[in-house]
Amino acid sequence: MKLEIFDNYEGLSLRAAKEIIGAIQRKPSAVFCLATGDSPKRTYELLTNEVTQSGVDFSKAHFIGLDEWVGIPPSNPGSCHYYLDTNVFRPLGISAARIHLFDALSKDLPNECQSMDETIRRLGGIDLMLVGIGMNGHVGFNEPGVSPNLYSHVIHLDEMTQNVGQKYFNGAVVLKQGITLGLKHFLETKLVLLVANGEKKAAIIKRSLEENISENLPATFIRKHANSKVFIDSAAASKLIKAR
Ligand code: GLP
């Protein structure tokens, strides 16, 4: 794992956008898995600007969904589907055939998980995954206590995730379950980037980078990954022992 600390959110976002561009330049048919949430928002804006200006070509790339709120339709602005359409797929002009997201309204969620795993296998694995970190140390919806041996699965969301998740929605919503790629996908991905910014993330970043690697804190698995990079701003780094 490589840790890079930036003066501000803009700096880390620019760095993450450059990693994504580097990946597509190395491999035009790269398979990406990009998280939703507030943390990577600026990365996607900068990526879009760069693509518009320099004409980097994403037309051969594939995009895998990281996670979704079970029962929330794609038309809901709080859904991961809506977020990715708005912040990534439409701005980059990605065609529907190259987008592979969970159907969180499916009556057969185990089948959704199975077909996602098959898609990832068929595409030869994920080349680059960009993740954020939940306030409880989750990655995607891999909540504390999750087995690191799982591929896609449906999971009960812990209370903190149910509460923090309200910030994405216009009005209160019931968030009980998530459908997510597993830590096994995360560990098998060729390059994983984790981004976090702001003081609110300082405590969980400290725990994730300094405590023992354990399924009780899924983000600690970033240190087990063979090729991972953590980009954080100085506020998120403010509680780290070594960064001081
Ligand atoms: C959410 C998502 C994650 C996201 C994380 C952090 O609940 N399931 O994919 O990365 O929590 O979100 P944010 O960047 O808004 O802090």
PDB file of C-alpha atoms and ligand atoms in Angstrom:
ATOM      1  CA  MET A   1       0.000   0.000   0.000  1.00  0.00           C
ATOM      2  CA  LYS A   2       1.237   3.475  -0.860  1.00  0.00           C
ATOM      3  CA  LEU A   3      -0.050   6.443   1.120  1.00  0.00           C
ATOM      4  CA  GLU A   4      -0.054   9.943  -0.356  1.00  0.00           C
ATOM      5  CA  ILE A   5      -1.179  12.948   1.647  1.00  0.00           C
ATOM      6  CA  PHE A   6      -2.278  16.107  -0.150  1.00  0.00           C
ATOM      7  CA  ASP A   7      -2.717  19.657   1.086  1.00  0.00           C
ATOM      8  CA  ASN A   8      -6.341  19.672   0.064  1.00  0.00           C
ATOM      9  CA  TYR A   9      -9.252  17.846  -1.559  1.00  0.00           C
ATOM     10  CA  GLU A  10      -8.430  19.306  -4.960  1.00  0.00           C
ATOM     11  CA  GLY A  11      -4.940  17.794  -4.878  1.00  0.00           C
ATOM     12  CA  LEU A  12      -6.079  14.271  -4.046  1.00  0.00           C
ATOM     13  CA  SER A  13      -8.904  14.470  -6.572  1.00  0.00           C
ATOM     14  CA  LEU A  14      -6.505  15.483  -9.324  1.00  0.00           C
ATOM     15  CA  ARG A  15      -4.175  12.623  -8.388  1.00  0.00           C
ATOM     16  CA  ALA A  16      -7.019  10.083  -8.495  1.00  0.00           C
ATOM     17  CA  ALA A  17      -8.268  11.426 -11.844  1.00  0.00           C
ATOM     18  CA  LYS A  18      -4.751  11.052 -13.251  1.00  0.00           C
ATOM     19  CA  GLU A  19      -4.609   7.424 -12.091  1.00  0.00           C
ATOM     20  CA  ILE A  20      -7.842   6.692 -13.950  1.00  0.00           C
ATOM     21  CA  ILE A  21      -6.527   8.356 -17.097  1.00  0.00           C
ATOM     22  CA  GLY A  22      -3.250   6.461 -16.772  1.00  0.00           C
ATOM     23  CA  ALA A  23      -5.172   3.183 -16.561  1.00  0.00           C
ATOM     24  CA  ILE A  24      -7.194   3.851 -19.724  1.00  0.00           C
ATOM     25  CA  GLN A  25      -4.077   4.965 -21.591  1.00  0.00           C
ATOM     26  CA  ARG A  26      -2.267   1.760 -20.642  1.00  0.00           C
ATOM     27  CA  LYS A  27      -5.278  -0.402 -21.487  1.00  0.00           C
ATOM     28  CA  PRO A  28      -8.137   1.074 -23.587  1.00  0.00           C
ATOM     29  CA  SER A  29     -10.406  -1.887 -22.701  1.00  0.00           C
ATOM     30  CA  ALA A  30      -9.801  -1.513 -18.940  1.00  0.00           C
ATOM     31  CA  VAL A  31     -12.499  -2.586 -16.482  1.00  0.00           C
ATOM     32  CA  PHE A  32     -13.278   0.076 -13.884  1.00  0.00           C
ATOM     33  CA  CYS A  33     -15.251  -0.032 -10.673  1.00  0.00           C
ATOM     34  CA  LEU A  34     -15.919   3.461  -9.362  1.00  0.00           C
ATOM     35  CA  ALA A  35     -17.486   4.216  -6.005  1.00  0.00           C
ATOM     36  CA  THR A  36     -20.274   6.669  -5.416  1.00  0.00           C
ATOM     37  CA  GLY A  37     -20.409   9.036  -2.444  1.00  0.00           C
ATOM     38  CA  ASP A  38     -19.115  12.514  -1.764  1.00  0.00           C
ATOM     39  CA  SER A  39     -15.402  11.640  -1.629  1.00  0.00           C
ATOM     40  CA  PRO A  40     -14.778  10.933  -5.354  1.00  0.00           C
ATOM     41  CA  LYS A  41     -17.137  13.640  -6.709  1.00  0.00           C
ATOM     42  CA  ARG A  42     -14.385  16.096  -7.580  1.00  0.00           C
ATOM     43  CA  THR A  43     -12.288  13.287  -9.086  1.00  0.00           C
ATOM     44  CA  TYR A  44     -15.104  12.604 -11.550  1.00  0.00           C
ATOM     45  CA  GLU A  45     -15.466  16.305 -12.420  1.00  0.00           C
ATOM     46  CA  LEU A  46     -11.740  16.601 -13.091  1.00  0.00           C
ATOM     47  CA  LEU A  47     -11.788  13.368 -15.066  1.00  0.00           C
ATOM     48  CA  THR A  48     -14.627  14.672 -17.215  1.00  0.00           C
ATOM     49  CA  ASN A  49     -12.816  17.982 -17.809  1.00  0.00           C
ATOM     50  CA  GLU A  50      -9.648  16.181 -18.822  1.00  0.00           C
ATOM     51  CA  VAL A  51     -11.514  13.820 -21.138  1.00  0.00           C
ATOM     52  CA  THR A  52     -13.347  16.713 -22.781  1.00  0.00           C
ATOM     53  CA  GLN A  53     -10.128  18.671 -23.292  1.00  0.00           C
ATOM     54  CA  SER A  54      -7.742  15.918 -24.309  1.00  0.00           C
ATOM     55  CA  GLY A  55     -10.172  13.478 -25.911  1.00  0.00           C
ATOM     56  CA  VAL A  56      -9.067  10.436 -23.837  1.00  0.00           C
ATOM     57  CA  ASP A  57     -11.162   7.584 -25.187  1.00  0.00           C
ATOM     58  CA  PHE A  58     -13.255   5.499 -22.773  1.00  0.00           C
ATOM     59  CA  SER A  59     -15.352   3.873 -25.502  1.00  0.00           C
ATOM     60  CA  LYS A  60     -13.753   0.435 -25.064  1.00  0.00           C
ATOM     61  CA  ALA A  61     -13.779   0.445 -21.256  1.00  0.00           C
ATOM     62  CA  HIS A  62     -16.226  -1.422 -19.029  1.00  0.00           C
ATOM     63  CA  PHE A  63     -17.746  -0.193 -15.772  1.00  0.00           C
ATOM     64  CA  ILE A  64     -18.780  -2.409 -12.879  1.00  0.00           C
ATOM     65  CA  GLY A  65     -21.045  -1.184 -10.075  1.00  0.00           C
ATOM     66  CA  LEU A  66     -19.522  -1.365  -6.617  1.00  0.00           C
ATOM     67  CA  ASP A  67     -22.690  -1.368  -4.570  1.00  0.00           C
ATOM     68  CA  GLU A  68     -26.328  -0.309  -4.339  1.00  0.00           C
ATOM     69  CA  TRP A  69     -29.044   0.288  -1.750  1.00  0.00           C
ATOM     70  CA  VAL A  70     -31.487  -2.629  -1.944  1.00  0.00           C
ATOM     71  CA  GLY A  71     -34.978  -1.480  -2.947  1.00  0.00           C
ATOM     72  CA  ILE A  72     -33.941   1.964  -4.193  1.00  0.00           C
ATOM     73  CA  PRO A  73     -34.750   2.494  -7.895  1.00  0.00           C
ATOM     74  CA  PRO A  74     -32.277   4.016 -10.396  1.00  0.00           C
ATOM     75  CA  SER A  75     -34.601   7.012 -10.777  1.00  0.00           C
ATOM     76  CA  ASN A  76     -33.968   8.010  -7.154  1.00  0.00           C
ATOM     77  CA  PRO A  77     -31.177  10.660  -7.023  1.00  0.00           C
ATOM     78  CA  GLY A  78     -29.797   8.943  -3.905  1.00  0.00           C
ATOM     79  CA  SER A  79     -29.208   5.646  -5.697  1.00  0.00           C
ATOM     80  CA  CYS A  80     -25.705   4.676  -6.770  1.00  0.00           C
ATOM     81  CA  HIS A  81     -27.091   4.068 -10.250  1.00  0.00           C
ATOM     82  CA  TYR A  82     -28.352   7.640 -10.571  1.00  0.00           C
ATOM     83  CA  TYR A  83     -25.087   9.015  -9.176  1.00  0.00           C
ATOM     84  CA  LEU A  84     -22.943   7.092 -11.657  1.00  0.00           C
ATOM     85  CA  ASP A  85     -25.167   8.039 -14.597  1.00  0.00           C
ATOM     86  CA  THR A  86     -24.961  11.693 -13.617  1.00  0.00           C
ATOM     87  CA  ASN A  87     -21.323  11.975 -12.552  1.00  0.00           C
ATOM     88  CA  VAL A  88     -19.564   9.400 -14.695  1.00  0.00           C
ATOM     89  CA  PHE A  89     -21.409   7.608 -17.473  1.00  0.00           C
ATOM     90  CA  ARG A  90     -23.232  10.484 -19.157  1.00  0.00           C
ATOM     91  CA  PRO A  91     -20.317  12.954 -18.913  1.00  0.00           C
ATOM     92  CA  LEU A  92     -17.921  10.347 -20.327  1.00  0.00           C
ATOM     93  CA  GLY A  93     -20.408   9.124 -22.956  1.00  0.00           C
ATOM     94  CA  ILE A  94     -20.326   5.465 -21.862  1.00  0.00           C
ATOM     95  CA  SER A  95     -22.681   3.206 -23.771  1.00  0.00           C
ATOM     96  CA  ALA A  96     -25.204   1.055 -21.862  1.00  0.00           C
ATOM     97  CA  ALA A  97     -23.637  -2.194 -23.100  1.00  0.00           C
ATOM     98  CA  ARG A  98     -20.465  -1.347 -21.181  1.00  0.00           C
ATOM     99  CA  ILE A  99     -22.179  -0.573 -17.885  1.00  0.00           C
ATOM    100  CA  HIS A 100     -22.777  -3.449 -15.441  1.00  0.00           C
ATOM    101  CA  LEU A 101     -24.679  -2.418 -12.320  1.00  0.00           C
ATOM    102  CA  PHE A 102     -26.609  -4.363  -9.696  1.00  0.00           C
ATOM    103  CA  ASP A 103     -30.379  -4.364 -10.109  1.00  0.00           C
ATOM    104  CA  ALA A 104     -31.295  -3.620  -6.511  1.00  0.00           C
ATOM    105  CA  LEU A 105     -34.998  -4.046  -7.298  1.00  0.00           C
ATOM    106  CA  SER A 106     -34.537  -7.636  -8.455  1.00  0.00           C
ATOM    107  CA  LYS A 107     -36.756 -10.291  -6.877  1.00  0.00           C
ATOM    108  CA  ASP A 108     -33.766 -12.621  -7.075  1.00  0.00           C
ATOM    109  CA  LEU A 109     -30.833 -10.830  -5.455  1.00  0.00           C
ATOM    110  CA  PRO A 110     -28.644 -13.981  -5.130  1.00  0.00           C
ATOM    111  CA  ASN A 111     -28.935 -14.331  -8.896  1.00  0.00           C
ATOM    112  CA  GLU A 112     -27.914 -10.666  -9.305  1.00  0.00           C
ATOM    113  CA  CYS A 113     -24.794 -11.425  -7.271  1.00  0.00           C
ATOM    114  CA  GLN A 114     -24.021 -14.509  -9.306  1.00  0.00           C
ATOM    115  CA  SER A 115     -24.398 -12.758 -12.637  1.00  0.00           C
ATOM    116  CA  MET A 116     -22.225  -9.848 -11.453  1.00  0.00           C
ATOM    117  CA  ASP A 117     -19.489 -12.304 -10.459  1.00  0.00           C
ATOM    118  CA  GLU A 118     -19.779 -13.988 -13.864  1.00  0.00           C
ATOM    119  CA  THR A 119     -19.557 -10.638 -15.674  1.00  0.00           C
ATOM    120  CA  ILE A 120     -16.387  -9.724 -13.791  1.00  0.00           C
ATOM    121  CA  ARG A 121     -14.852 -13.118 -14.577  1.00  0.00           C
ATOM    122  CA  ARG A 122     -15.844 -12.868 -18.262  1.00  0.00           C
ATOM    123  CA  LEU A 123     -14.219  -9.429 -18.527  1.00  0.00           C
ATOM    124  CA  GLY A 124     -10.986 -10.779 -17.034  1.00  0.00           C
ATOM    125  CA  GLY A 125     -11.288  -9.088 -13.641  1.00  0.00           C
ATOM    126  CA  ILE A 126     -11.323  -5.465 -12.531  1.00  0.00           C
ATOM    127  CA  ASP A 127      -8.332  -3.336 -13.511  1.00  0.00           C
ATOM    128  CA  LEU A 128      -8.974  -0.309 -11.330  1.00  0.00           C
ATOM    129  CA  MET A 129     -11.295   0.116  -8.384  1.00  0.00           C
ATOM    130  CA  LEU A 130     -11.759   3.490  -6.721  1.00  0.00           C
ATOM    131  CA  VAL A 131     -13.328   3.284  -3.280  1.00  0.00           C
ATOM    132  CA  GLY A 132     -14.251   5.665  -0.507  1.00  0.00           C
ATOM    133  CA  ILE A 133     -14.396   4.718   3.150  1.00  0.00           C
ATOM    134  CA  GLY A 134     -17.533   4.631   5.277  1.00  0.00           C
ATOM    135  CA  MET A 135     -17.580   6.266   8.705  1.00  0.00           C
ATOM    136  CA  ASN A 136     -17.554   2.722  10.174  1.00  0.00           C
ATOM    137  CA  GLY A 137     -14.687   1.571   7.936  1.00  0.00           C
ATOM    138  CA  HIS A 138     -16.822  -0.098   5.299  1.00  0.00           C
ATOM    139  CA  VAL A 139     -15.664  -0.465   1.716  1.00  0.00           C
ATOM    140  CA  GLY A 140     -18.493  -0.597  -0.782  1.00  0.00           C
ATOM    141  CA  PHE A 141     -21.077  -2.169   1.516  1.00  0.00           C
ATOM    142  CA  ASN A 142     -18.646  -4.549   3.144  1.00  0.00           C
ATOM    143  CA  GLU A 143     -19.681  -3.779   6.678  1.00  0.00           C
ATOM    144  CA  PRO A 144     -17.674  -4.562   9.833  1.00  0.00           C
ATOM    145  CA  GLY A 145     -17.678  -8.319  10.450  1.00  0.00           C
ATOM    146  CA  VAL A 146     -17.999  -9.309   6.784  1.00  0.00           C
ATOM    147  CA  SER A 147     -16.046 -12.319   5.569  1.00  0.00           C
ATOM    148  CA  PRO A 148     -13.089 -11.402   3.331  1.00  0.00           C
ATOM    149  CA  ASN A 149     -13.803 -14.554   1.311  1.00  0.00           C
ATOM    150  CA  LEU A 150     -17.008 -13.272  -0.257  1.00  0.00           C
ATOM    151  CA  TYR A 151     -17.587 -12.124  -3.805  1.00  0.00           C
ATOM    152  CA  SER A 152     -20.875 -10.261  -4.495  1.00  0.00           C
ATOM    153  CA  HIS A 153     -23.402 -10.524  -1.696  1.00  0.00           C
ATOM    154  CA  VAL A 154     -26.389  -8.944   0.006  1.00  0.00           C
ATOM    155  CA  ILE A 155     -25.708  -7.563   3.454  1.00  0.00           C
ATOM    156  CA  HIS A 156     -27.587  -6.028   6.347  1.00  0.00           C
ATOM    157  CA  LEU A 157     -26.455  -2.412   6.703  1.00  0.00           C
ATOM    158  CA  ASP A 158     -25.320  -1.436  10.143  1.00  0.00           C
ATOM    159  CA  GLU A 159     -26.961   1.410  11.942  1.00  0.00           C
ATOM    160  CA  MET A 160     -24.273   3.958  11.180  1.00  0.00           C
ATOM    161  CA  THR A 161     -24.527   3.242   7.451  1.00  0.00           C
ATOM    162  CA  GLN A 162     -28.332   3.471   7.562  1.00  0.00           C
ATOM    163  CA  ASN A 163     -28.062   6.870   9.248  1.00  0.00           C
ATOM    164  CA  VAL A 164     -25.120   8.344   7.346  1.00  0.00           C
ATOM    165  CA  GLY A 165     -26.686   7.155   4.069  1.00  0.00           C
ATOM    166  CA  GLN A 166     -29.611   9.540   4.581  1.00  0.00           C
ATOM    167  CA  LYS A 167     -27.356  12.377   3.372  1.00  0.00           C
ATOM    168  CA  TYR A 168     -27.681  11.180  -0.229  1.00  0.00           C
ATOM    169  CA  PHE A 169     -31.487  11.358  -0.270  1.00  0.00           C
ATOM    170  CA  ASN A 170     -34.052  14.132  -0.393  1.00  0.00           C
ATOM    171  CA  GLY A 171     -36.027  13.132   2.688  1.00  0.00           C
ATOM    172  CA  ALA A 172     -35.934  10.134   5.027  1.00  0.00           C
ATOM    173  CA  VAL A 173     -35.662   6.714   3.430  1.00  0.00           C
ATOM    174  CA  VAL A 174     -35.487   3.151   4.779  1.00  0.00           C
ATOM    175  CA  LEU A 175     -32.043   1.691   4.102  1.00  0.00           C
ATOM    176  CA  LYS A 176     -31.814  -1.819   5.505  1.00  0.00           C
ATOM    177  CA  GLN A 177     -29.792  -3.841   3.026  1.00  0.00           C
ATOM    178  CA  GLY A 178     -27.053  -3.296   0.498  1.00  0.00           C
ATOM    179  CA  ILE A 179     -25.864  -5.351  -2.452  1.00  0.00           C
ATOM    180  CA  THR A 180     -22.139  -5.115  -2.986  1.00  0.00           C
ATOM    181  CA  LEU A 181     -18.996  -6.530  -4.518  1.00  0.00           C
ATOM    182  CA  GLY A 182     -17.086  -8.455  -1.867  1.00  0.00           C
ATOM    183  CA  LEU A 183     -13.676  -8.039  -0.331  1.00  0.00           C
ATOM    184  CA  LYS A 184     -12.521 -10.903  -2.515  1.00  0.00           C
ATOM    185  CA  HIS A 185     -13.185  -8.736  -5.590  1.00  0.00           C
ATOM    186  CA  PHE A 186     -11.417  -5.871  -3.848  1.00  0.00           C
ATOM    187  CA  LEU A 187      -8.347  -8.016  -3.131  1.00  0.00           C
ATOM    188  CA  GLU A 188      -8.291  -9.472  -6.650  1.00  0.00           C
ATOM    189  CA  THR A 189      -8.542  -6.067  -8.390  1.00  0.00           C
ATOM    190  CA  LYS A 190      -5.300  -5.147 -10.112  1.00  0.00           C
ATOM    191  CA  LEU A 191      -5.120  -1.605  -8.685  1.00  0.00           C
ATOM    192  CA  VAL A 192      -7.216  -0.207  -5.834  1.00  0.00           C
ATOM    193  CA  LEU A 193      -7.375   3.493  -4.970  1.00  0.00           C
ATOM    194  CA  LEU A 194      -8.927   4.637  -1.706  1.00  0.00           C
ATOM    195  CA  VAL A 195      -9.788   8.310  -1.337  1.00  0.00           C
ATOM    196  CA  ALA A 196     -10.856  10.184   1.790  1.00  0.00           C
ATOM    197  CA  ASN A 197     -11.020  13.821   2.727  1.00  0.00           C
ATOM    198  CA  GLY A 198     -11.983  16.057   5.603  1.00  0.00           C
ATOM    199  CA  GLU A 199     -11.622  15.930   9.357  1.00  0.00           C
ATOM    200  CA  LYS A 200     -14.692  13.725   9.736  1.00  0.00           C
ATOM    201  CA  LYS A 201     -12.716  10.879   8.169  1.00  0.00           C
ATOM    202  CA  ALA A 202      -9.572  11.382  10.301  1.00  0.00           C
ATOM    203  CA  ALA A 203     -10.505   8.897  13.049  1.00  0.00           C
ATOM    204  CA  ILE A 204     -11.528   6.072  10.711  1.00  0.00           C
ATOM    205  CA  ILE A 205      -8.478   6.655   8.506  1.00  0.00           C
ATOM    206  CA  LYS A 206      -6.236   6.407  11.554  1.00  0.00           C
ATOM    207  CA  ARG A 207      -7.893   3.151  12.646  1.00  0.00           C
ATOM    208  CA  SER A 208      -7.800   1.687   9.128  1.00  0.00           C
ATOM    209  CA  LEU A 209      -4.132   2.430   8.605  1.00  0.00           C
ATOM    210  CA  GLU A 210      -2.859   1.727  12.105  1.00  0.00           C
ATOM    211  CA  GLU A 211      -4.968  -1.076  13.640  1.00  0.00           C
ATOM    212  CA  ASN A 212      -4.487  -4.772  12.909  1.00  0.00           C
ATOM    213  CA  ILE A 213      -5.933  -6.010   9.630  1.00  0.00           C
ATOM    214  CA  SER A 214      -9.302  -7.491  10.519  1.00  0.00           C
ATOM    215  CA  GLU A 215     -12.742  -8.104   9.070  1.00  0.00           C
ATOM    216  CA  ASN A 216     -14.063  -6.007  11.952  1.00  0.00           C
ATOM    217  CA  LEU A 217     -12.651  -3.051  10.053  1.00  0.00           C
ATOM    218  CA  PRO A 218     -12.941  -3.911   6.335  1.00  0.00           C
ATOM    219  CA  ALA A 219     -10.910  -0.890   5.167  1.00  0.00           C
ATOM    220  CA  THR A 220      -7.824  -2.391   6.863  1.00  0.00           C
ATOM    221  CA  PHE A 221      -7.728  -4.840   3.926  1.00  0.00           C
ATOM    222  CA  ILE A 222      -6.338  -2.007   1.793  1.00  0.00           C
ATOM    223  CA  ARG A 223      -3.016  -2.868   3.479  1.00  0.00           C
ATOM    224  CA  LYS A 224      -3.312  -6.501   2.465  1.00  0.00           C
ATOM    225  CA  HIS A 225      -3.788  -5.571  -1.179  1.00  0.00           C
ATOM    226  CA  ALA A 226      -0.756  -6.141  -3.400  1.00  0.00           C
ATOM    227  CA  ASN A 227      -1.202  -2.910  -5.360  1.00  0.00           C
ATOM    228  CA  SER A 228      -3.154  -0.226  -3.546  1.00  0.00           C
ATOM    229  CA  LYS A 229      -2.849   3.528  -3.139  1.00  0.00           C
ATOM    230  CA  VAL A 230      -4.466   5.705  -0.500  1.00  0.00           C
ATOM    231  CA  PHE A 231      -4.973   9.361  -1.367  1.00  0.00           C
ATOM    232  CA  ILE A 232      -6.075  11.565   1.540  1.00  0.00           C
ATOM    233  CA  ASP A 233      -5.988  15.244   2.355  1.00  0.00           C
ATOM    234  CA  SER A 234      -4.164  16.679   5.367  1.00  0.00           C
ATOM    235  CA  ALA A 235      -7.418  16.934   7.360  1.00  0.00           C
ATOM    236  CA  ALA A 236      -8.158  13.208   6.949  1.00  0.00           C
ATOM    237  CA  ALA A 237      -4.496  12.489   7.785  1.00  0.00           C
ATOM    238  CA  SER A 238      -4.491  14.694  10.881  1.00  0.00           C
ATOM    239  CA  LYS A 239      -4.759  11.838  13.412  1.00  0.00           C
ATOM    240  CA  LEU A 240      -2.135   9.559  11.849  1.00  0.00           C
ATOM    241  CA  ILE A 241       0.908   9.000  14.052  1.00  0.00           C
ATOM    242  CA  LYS A 242       3.444   8.953  11.235  1.00  0.00           C
ATOM    243  CA  ALA A 243       1.995  11.853   9.255  1.00  0.00           C
ATOM    244  CA  ARG A 244       2.648  14.322  12.061  1.00  0.00           C
TER     245      ARG A 244
HETATM  246  C1  GLP B   1     -21.232   4.801   1.060  1.00  0.00           C
HETATM  247  C2  GLP B   1     -20.963   3.837  -0.109  1.00  0.00           C
HETATM  248  C3  GLP B   1     -19.497   3.671  -0.384  1.00  0.00           C
HETATM  249  C4  GLP B   1     -18.844   5.019  -0.193  1.00  0.00           C
HETATM  250  C5  GLP B   1     -18.821   5.326   1.290  1.00  0.00           C
HETATM  251  C6  GLP B   1     -18.276   6.691   1.650  1.00  0.00           C
HETATM  252  O1  GLP B   1     -22.235   4.367   1.876  1.00  0.00           O
HETATM  253  N1  GLP B   1     -21.563   2.542   0.006  1.00  0.00           N
HETATM  254  O2  GLP B   1     -19.291   3.134  -1.658  1.00  0.00           O
HETATM  255  O3  GLP B   1     -17.552   4.999  -0.711  1.00  0.00           O
HETATM  256  O4  GLP B   1     -20.089   5.085   1.863  1.00  0.00           O
HETATM  257  O5  GLP B   1     -19.122   7.719   1.248  1.00  0.00           O
HETATM  258  P1  GLP B   1     -18.714   9.255   1.230  1.00  0.00           P
HETATM  259  O6  GLP B   1     -17.659   9.403   0.193  1.00  0.00           O
HETATM  260  O7  GLP B   1     -19.973   9.995   0.874  1.00  0.00           O
HETATM  261  O8  GLP B   1     -18.192   9.581   2.584  1.00  0.00           O
END
